mmCIF file of C-alpha atoms in Angstrom:
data_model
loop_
_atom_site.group_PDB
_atom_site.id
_atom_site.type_symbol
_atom_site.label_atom_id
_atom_site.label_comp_id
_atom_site.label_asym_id
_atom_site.label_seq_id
_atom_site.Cartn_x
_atom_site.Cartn_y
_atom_site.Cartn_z
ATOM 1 C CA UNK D 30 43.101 -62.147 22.516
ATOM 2 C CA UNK D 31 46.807 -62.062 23.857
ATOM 3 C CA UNK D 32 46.007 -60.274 26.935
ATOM 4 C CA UNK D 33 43.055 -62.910 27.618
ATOM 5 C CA UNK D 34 45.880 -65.730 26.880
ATOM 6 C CA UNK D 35 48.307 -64.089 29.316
ATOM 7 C CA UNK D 36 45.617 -63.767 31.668
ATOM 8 C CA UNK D 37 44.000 -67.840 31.593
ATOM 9 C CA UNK D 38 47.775 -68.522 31.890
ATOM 10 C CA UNK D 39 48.630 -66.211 35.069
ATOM 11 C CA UNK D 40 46.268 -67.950 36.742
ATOM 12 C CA UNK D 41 47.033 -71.689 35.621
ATOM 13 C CA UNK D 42 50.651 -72.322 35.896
ATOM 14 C CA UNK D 43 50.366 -71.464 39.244
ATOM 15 C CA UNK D 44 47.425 -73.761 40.536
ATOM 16 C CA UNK D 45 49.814 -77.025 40.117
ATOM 17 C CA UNK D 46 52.453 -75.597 42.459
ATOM 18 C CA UNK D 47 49.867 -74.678 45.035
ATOM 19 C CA UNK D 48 48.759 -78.361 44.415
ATOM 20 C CA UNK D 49 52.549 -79.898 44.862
ATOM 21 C CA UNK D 50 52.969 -77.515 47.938
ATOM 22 C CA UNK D 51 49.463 -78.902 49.448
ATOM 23 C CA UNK D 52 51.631 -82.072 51.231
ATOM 24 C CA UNK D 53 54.371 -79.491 51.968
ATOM 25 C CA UNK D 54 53.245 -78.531 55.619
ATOM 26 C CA UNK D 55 50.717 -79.024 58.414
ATOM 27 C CA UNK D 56 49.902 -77.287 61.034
ATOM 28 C CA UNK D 57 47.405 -78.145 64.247
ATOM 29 C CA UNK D 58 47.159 -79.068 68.118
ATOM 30 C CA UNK D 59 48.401 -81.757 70.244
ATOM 31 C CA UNK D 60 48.898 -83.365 73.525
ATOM 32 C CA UNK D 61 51.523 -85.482 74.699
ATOM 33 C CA UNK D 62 51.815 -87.607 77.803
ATOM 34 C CA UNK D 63 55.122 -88.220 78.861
ATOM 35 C CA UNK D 64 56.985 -90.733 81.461
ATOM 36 C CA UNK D 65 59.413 -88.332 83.337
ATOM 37 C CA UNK D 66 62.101 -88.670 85.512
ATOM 38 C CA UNK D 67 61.647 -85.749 87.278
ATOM 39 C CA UNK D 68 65.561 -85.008 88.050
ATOM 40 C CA UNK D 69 68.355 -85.540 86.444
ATOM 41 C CA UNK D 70 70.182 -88.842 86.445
ATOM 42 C CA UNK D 71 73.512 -87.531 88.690
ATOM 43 C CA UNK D 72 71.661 -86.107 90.735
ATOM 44 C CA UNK D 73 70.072 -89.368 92.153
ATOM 45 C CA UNK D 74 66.818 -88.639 93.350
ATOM 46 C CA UNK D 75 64.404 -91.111 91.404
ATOM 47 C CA UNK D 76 61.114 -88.866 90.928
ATOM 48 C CA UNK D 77 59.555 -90.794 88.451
ATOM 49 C CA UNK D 78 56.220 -88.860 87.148
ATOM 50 C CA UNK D 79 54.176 -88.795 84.397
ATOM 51 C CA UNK D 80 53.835 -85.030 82.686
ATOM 52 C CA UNK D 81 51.640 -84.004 80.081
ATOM 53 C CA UNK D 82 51.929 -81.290 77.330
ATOM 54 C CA UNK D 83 49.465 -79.144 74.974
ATOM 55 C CA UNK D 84 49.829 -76.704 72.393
ATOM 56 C CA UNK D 85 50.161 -76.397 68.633
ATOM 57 C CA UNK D 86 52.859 -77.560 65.994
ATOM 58 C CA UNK D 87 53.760 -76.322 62.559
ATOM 59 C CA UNK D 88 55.599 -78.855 60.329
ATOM 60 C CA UNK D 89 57.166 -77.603 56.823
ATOM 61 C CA UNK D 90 58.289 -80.069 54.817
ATOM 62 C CA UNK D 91 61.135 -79.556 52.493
ATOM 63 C CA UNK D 92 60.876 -83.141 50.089
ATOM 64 C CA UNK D 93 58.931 -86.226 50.964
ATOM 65 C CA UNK D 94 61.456 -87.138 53.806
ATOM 66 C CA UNK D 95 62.768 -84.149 55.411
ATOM 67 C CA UNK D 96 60.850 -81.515 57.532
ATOM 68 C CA UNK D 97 60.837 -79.308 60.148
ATOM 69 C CA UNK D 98 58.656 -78.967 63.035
ATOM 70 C CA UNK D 99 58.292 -76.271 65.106
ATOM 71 C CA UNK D 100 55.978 -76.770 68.311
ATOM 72 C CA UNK D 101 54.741 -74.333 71.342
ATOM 73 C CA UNK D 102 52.999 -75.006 74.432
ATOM 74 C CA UNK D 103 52.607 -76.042 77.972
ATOM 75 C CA UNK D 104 53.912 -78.534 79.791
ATOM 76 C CA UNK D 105 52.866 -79.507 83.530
ATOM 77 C CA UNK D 106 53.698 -81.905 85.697
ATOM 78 C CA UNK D 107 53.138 -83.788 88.936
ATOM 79 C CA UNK D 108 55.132 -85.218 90.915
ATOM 80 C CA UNK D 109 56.272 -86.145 94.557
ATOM 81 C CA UNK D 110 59.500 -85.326 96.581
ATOM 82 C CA UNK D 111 60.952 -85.617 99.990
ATOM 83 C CA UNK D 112 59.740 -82.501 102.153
ATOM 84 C CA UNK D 113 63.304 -83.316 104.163
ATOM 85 C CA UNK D 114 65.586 -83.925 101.306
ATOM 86 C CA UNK D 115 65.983 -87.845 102.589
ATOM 87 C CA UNK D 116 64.735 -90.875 101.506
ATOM 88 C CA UNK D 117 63.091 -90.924 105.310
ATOM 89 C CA UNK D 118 61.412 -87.658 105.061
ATOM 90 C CA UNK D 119 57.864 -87.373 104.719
ATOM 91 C CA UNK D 120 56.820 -87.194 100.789
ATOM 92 C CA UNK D 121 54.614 -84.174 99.384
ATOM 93 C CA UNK D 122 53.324 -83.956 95.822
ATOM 94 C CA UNK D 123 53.692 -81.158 94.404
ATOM 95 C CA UNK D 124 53.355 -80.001 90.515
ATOM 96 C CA UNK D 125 54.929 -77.508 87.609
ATOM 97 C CA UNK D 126 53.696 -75.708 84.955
ATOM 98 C CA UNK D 127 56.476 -74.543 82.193
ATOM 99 C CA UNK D 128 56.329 -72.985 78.701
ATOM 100 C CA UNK D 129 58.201 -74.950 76.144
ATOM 101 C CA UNK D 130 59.449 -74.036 72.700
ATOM 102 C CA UNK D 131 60.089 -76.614 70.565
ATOM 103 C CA UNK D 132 62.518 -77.056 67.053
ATOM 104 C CA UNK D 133 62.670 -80.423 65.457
ATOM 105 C CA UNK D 134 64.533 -81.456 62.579
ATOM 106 C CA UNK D 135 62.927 -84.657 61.404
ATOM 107 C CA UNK D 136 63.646 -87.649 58.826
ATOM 108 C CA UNK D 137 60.794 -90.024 57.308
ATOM 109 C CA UNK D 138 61.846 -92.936 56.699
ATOM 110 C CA UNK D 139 59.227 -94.053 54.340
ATOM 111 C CA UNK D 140 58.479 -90.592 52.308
ATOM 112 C CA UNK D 141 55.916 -89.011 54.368
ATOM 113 C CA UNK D 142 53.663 -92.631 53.382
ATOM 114 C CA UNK D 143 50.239 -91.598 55.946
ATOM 115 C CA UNK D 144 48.598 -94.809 54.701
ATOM 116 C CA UNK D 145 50.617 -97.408 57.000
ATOM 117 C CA UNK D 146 52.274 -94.868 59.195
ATOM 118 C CA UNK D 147 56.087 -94.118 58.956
ATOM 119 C CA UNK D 148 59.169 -93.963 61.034
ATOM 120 C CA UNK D 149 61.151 -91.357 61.746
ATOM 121 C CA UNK D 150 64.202 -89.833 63.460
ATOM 122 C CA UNK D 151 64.144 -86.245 64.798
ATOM 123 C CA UNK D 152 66.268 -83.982 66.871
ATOM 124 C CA UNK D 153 64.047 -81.648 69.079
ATOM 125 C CA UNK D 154 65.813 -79.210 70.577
ATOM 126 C CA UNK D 155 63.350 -77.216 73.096
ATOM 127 C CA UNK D 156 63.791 -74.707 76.090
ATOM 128 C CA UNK D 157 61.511 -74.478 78.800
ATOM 129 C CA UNK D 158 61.107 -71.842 81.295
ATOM 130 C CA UNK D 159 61.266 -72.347 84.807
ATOM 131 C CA UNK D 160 57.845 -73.428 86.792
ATOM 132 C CA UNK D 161 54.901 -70.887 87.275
ATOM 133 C CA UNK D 162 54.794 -72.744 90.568
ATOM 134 C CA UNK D 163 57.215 -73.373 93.503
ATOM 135 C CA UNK D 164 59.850 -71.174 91.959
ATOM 136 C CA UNK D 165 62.004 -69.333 94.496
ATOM 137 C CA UNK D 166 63.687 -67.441 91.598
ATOM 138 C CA UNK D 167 59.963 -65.982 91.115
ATOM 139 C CA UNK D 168 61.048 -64.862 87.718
ATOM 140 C CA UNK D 169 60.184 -67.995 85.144
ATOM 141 C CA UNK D 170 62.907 -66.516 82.589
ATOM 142 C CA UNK D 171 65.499 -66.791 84.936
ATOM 143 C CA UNK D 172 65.527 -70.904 85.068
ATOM 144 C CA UNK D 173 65.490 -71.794 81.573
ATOM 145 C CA UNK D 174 66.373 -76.105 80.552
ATOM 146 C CA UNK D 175 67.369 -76.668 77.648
ATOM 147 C CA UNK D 176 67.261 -80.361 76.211
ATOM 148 C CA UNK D 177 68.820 -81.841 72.962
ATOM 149 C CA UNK D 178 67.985 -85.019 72.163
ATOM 150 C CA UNK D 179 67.716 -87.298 69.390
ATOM 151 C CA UNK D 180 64.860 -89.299 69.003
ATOM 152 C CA UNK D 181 63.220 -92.771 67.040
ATOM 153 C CA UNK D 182 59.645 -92.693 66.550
ATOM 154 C CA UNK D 183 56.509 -94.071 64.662
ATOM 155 C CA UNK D 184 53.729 -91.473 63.164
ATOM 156 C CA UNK D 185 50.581 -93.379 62.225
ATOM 157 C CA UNK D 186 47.443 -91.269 61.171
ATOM 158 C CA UNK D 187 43.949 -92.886 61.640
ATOM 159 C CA UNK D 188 42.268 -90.614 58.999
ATOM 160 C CA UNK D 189 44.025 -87.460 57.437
ATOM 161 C CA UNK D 190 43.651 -85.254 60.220
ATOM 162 C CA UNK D 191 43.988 -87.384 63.399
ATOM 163 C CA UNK D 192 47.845 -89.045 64.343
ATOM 164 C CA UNK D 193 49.205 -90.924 67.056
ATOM 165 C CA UNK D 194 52.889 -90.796 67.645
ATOM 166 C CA UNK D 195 55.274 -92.682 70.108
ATOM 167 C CA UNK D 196 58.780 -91.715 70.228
ATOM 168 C CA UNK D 197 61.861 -92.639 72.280
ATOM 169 C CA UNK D 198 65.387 -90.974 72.761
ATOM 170 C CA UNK D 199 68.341 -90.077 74.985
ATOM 171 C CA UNK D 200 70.399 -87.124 75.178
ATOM 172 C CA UNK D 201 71.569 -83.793 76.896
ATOM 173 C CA UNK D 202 70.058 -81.509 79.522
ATOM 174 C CA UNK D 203 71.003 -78.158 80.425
ATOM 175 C CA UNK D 204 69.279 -77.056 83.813
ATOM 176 C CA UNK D 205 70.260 -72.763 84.196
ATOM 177 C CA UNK D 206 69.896 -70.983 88.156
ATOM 178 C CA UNK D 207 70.873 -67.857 88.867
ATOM 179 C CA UNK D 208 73.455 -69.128 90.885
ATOM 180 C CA UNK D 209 74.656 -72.146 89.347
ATOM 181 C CA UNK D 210 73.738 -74.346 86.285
ATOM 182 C CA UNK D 211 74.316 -78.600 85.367
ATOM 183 C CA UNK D 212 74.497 -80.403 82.344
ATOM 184 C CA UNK D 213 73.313 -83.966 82.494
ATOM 185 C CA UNK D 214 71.913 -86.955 80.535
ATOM 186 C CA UNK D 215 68.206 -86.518 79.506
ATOM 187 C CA UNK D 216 65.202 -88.637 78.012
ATOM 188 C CA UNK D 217 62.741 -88.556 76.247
ATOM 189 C CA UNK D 218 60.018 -91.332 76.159
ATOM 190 C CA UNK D 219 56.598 -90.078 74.974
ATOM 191 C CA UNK D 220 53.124 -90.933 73.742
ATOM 192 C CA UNK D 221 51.106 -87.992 71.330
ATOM 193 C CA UNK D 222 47.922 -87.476 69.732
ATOM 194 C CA UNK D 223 47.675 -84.983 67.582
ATOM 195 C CA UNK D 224 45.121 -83.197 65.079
ATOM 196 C CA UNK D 225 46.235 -81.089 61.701
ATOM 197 C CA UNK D 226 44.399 -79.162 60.060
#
């Protein structure tokens, strides 16, 4: 009879912390469209764009407030520059396609609440590689950005697998070359829809 005890309890004391950890993480696919200033701001060549990115996110969640999401994926781009490198010069659009890597730190203000949506702050810090297209450096690795910056946003989830996000931040941009590298003042101004599973 002790051995069947044992046994009813080895497999009930666990089943309400796999229920507590059921809110504790989500994982799934999104895609982002993003307003883009092409360049960076010292460098003074306005090419504003819109980009768009896809792949899939895993968010853990320590407590009701605090997680941490971790995203992959691709992000292209379109855009238009001067084929002269003047404002006169004739302009040609042209487009990138990058791999990003994502690692955000985030904070809900409202405990994780899905039934009004919740704000949050975050601090993604990503690295992209350089563009599978019109890259003289032919090697992707060799032009890594990397971008840190802290963001506001607003999560609001139409059922409880489909989300809409908008978020909004400024911060710093690291742009490597082979032969030289600049750090400058970033963005980021974005609008997602995401699934989780």
């Amino acid at each position: 009879m002790k051995q069947i005890i044992y046994f009813l309890l080895f497999i009930i004391i666990p089943i309400p912390n796999i229920l507590s950890q059921e809110n504790k993480s989500r994982f799934g696919a999104e895609v982002d469209f993003i307003p883009w200033y092409f360049d960076t701001f010292s460098r003074q060549t306005p090419m504003f764009t819109v980009s768009g990115f896809i792949g899939g996110y895993y968010e853990h969640f320590f407590s009701n407030s605090i997680s941490l999401k971790t995203t992959a994926g691709i992000h292209n781009a379109t855009y238009k520059w001067f084929e002269n490198s003047t404002y006169g010069g004739k302009k040609v659009r042209s487009w990138q396609t990058m791999l990003e890597i994502k690692v955000e730190p985030r904070f809900y203000f409202w405990d994780n609440q899905q039934k009004w949506g919740n704000l949050f702050a975050g601090l993604p810090l990503s690295i992209e590689t350089g563009p599978f297209q019109n890259n003289p450096y032919k090697d992707i690795f060799q032009t890594p950005t990397i971008r840190a910056i802290p963001i506001i946003g607003y999560q609001y989830y139409f059922t409880n697998h489909f989300f809409v996000e908008a978020n909004a931040g400024l911060g710093w941009r690291h742009d490597s070359y082979p032969t030289q590298s600049s750090n400058d003042l970033d963005y980021l101004l974005g609008l997602r829809f995401g699934l989780s599973f």
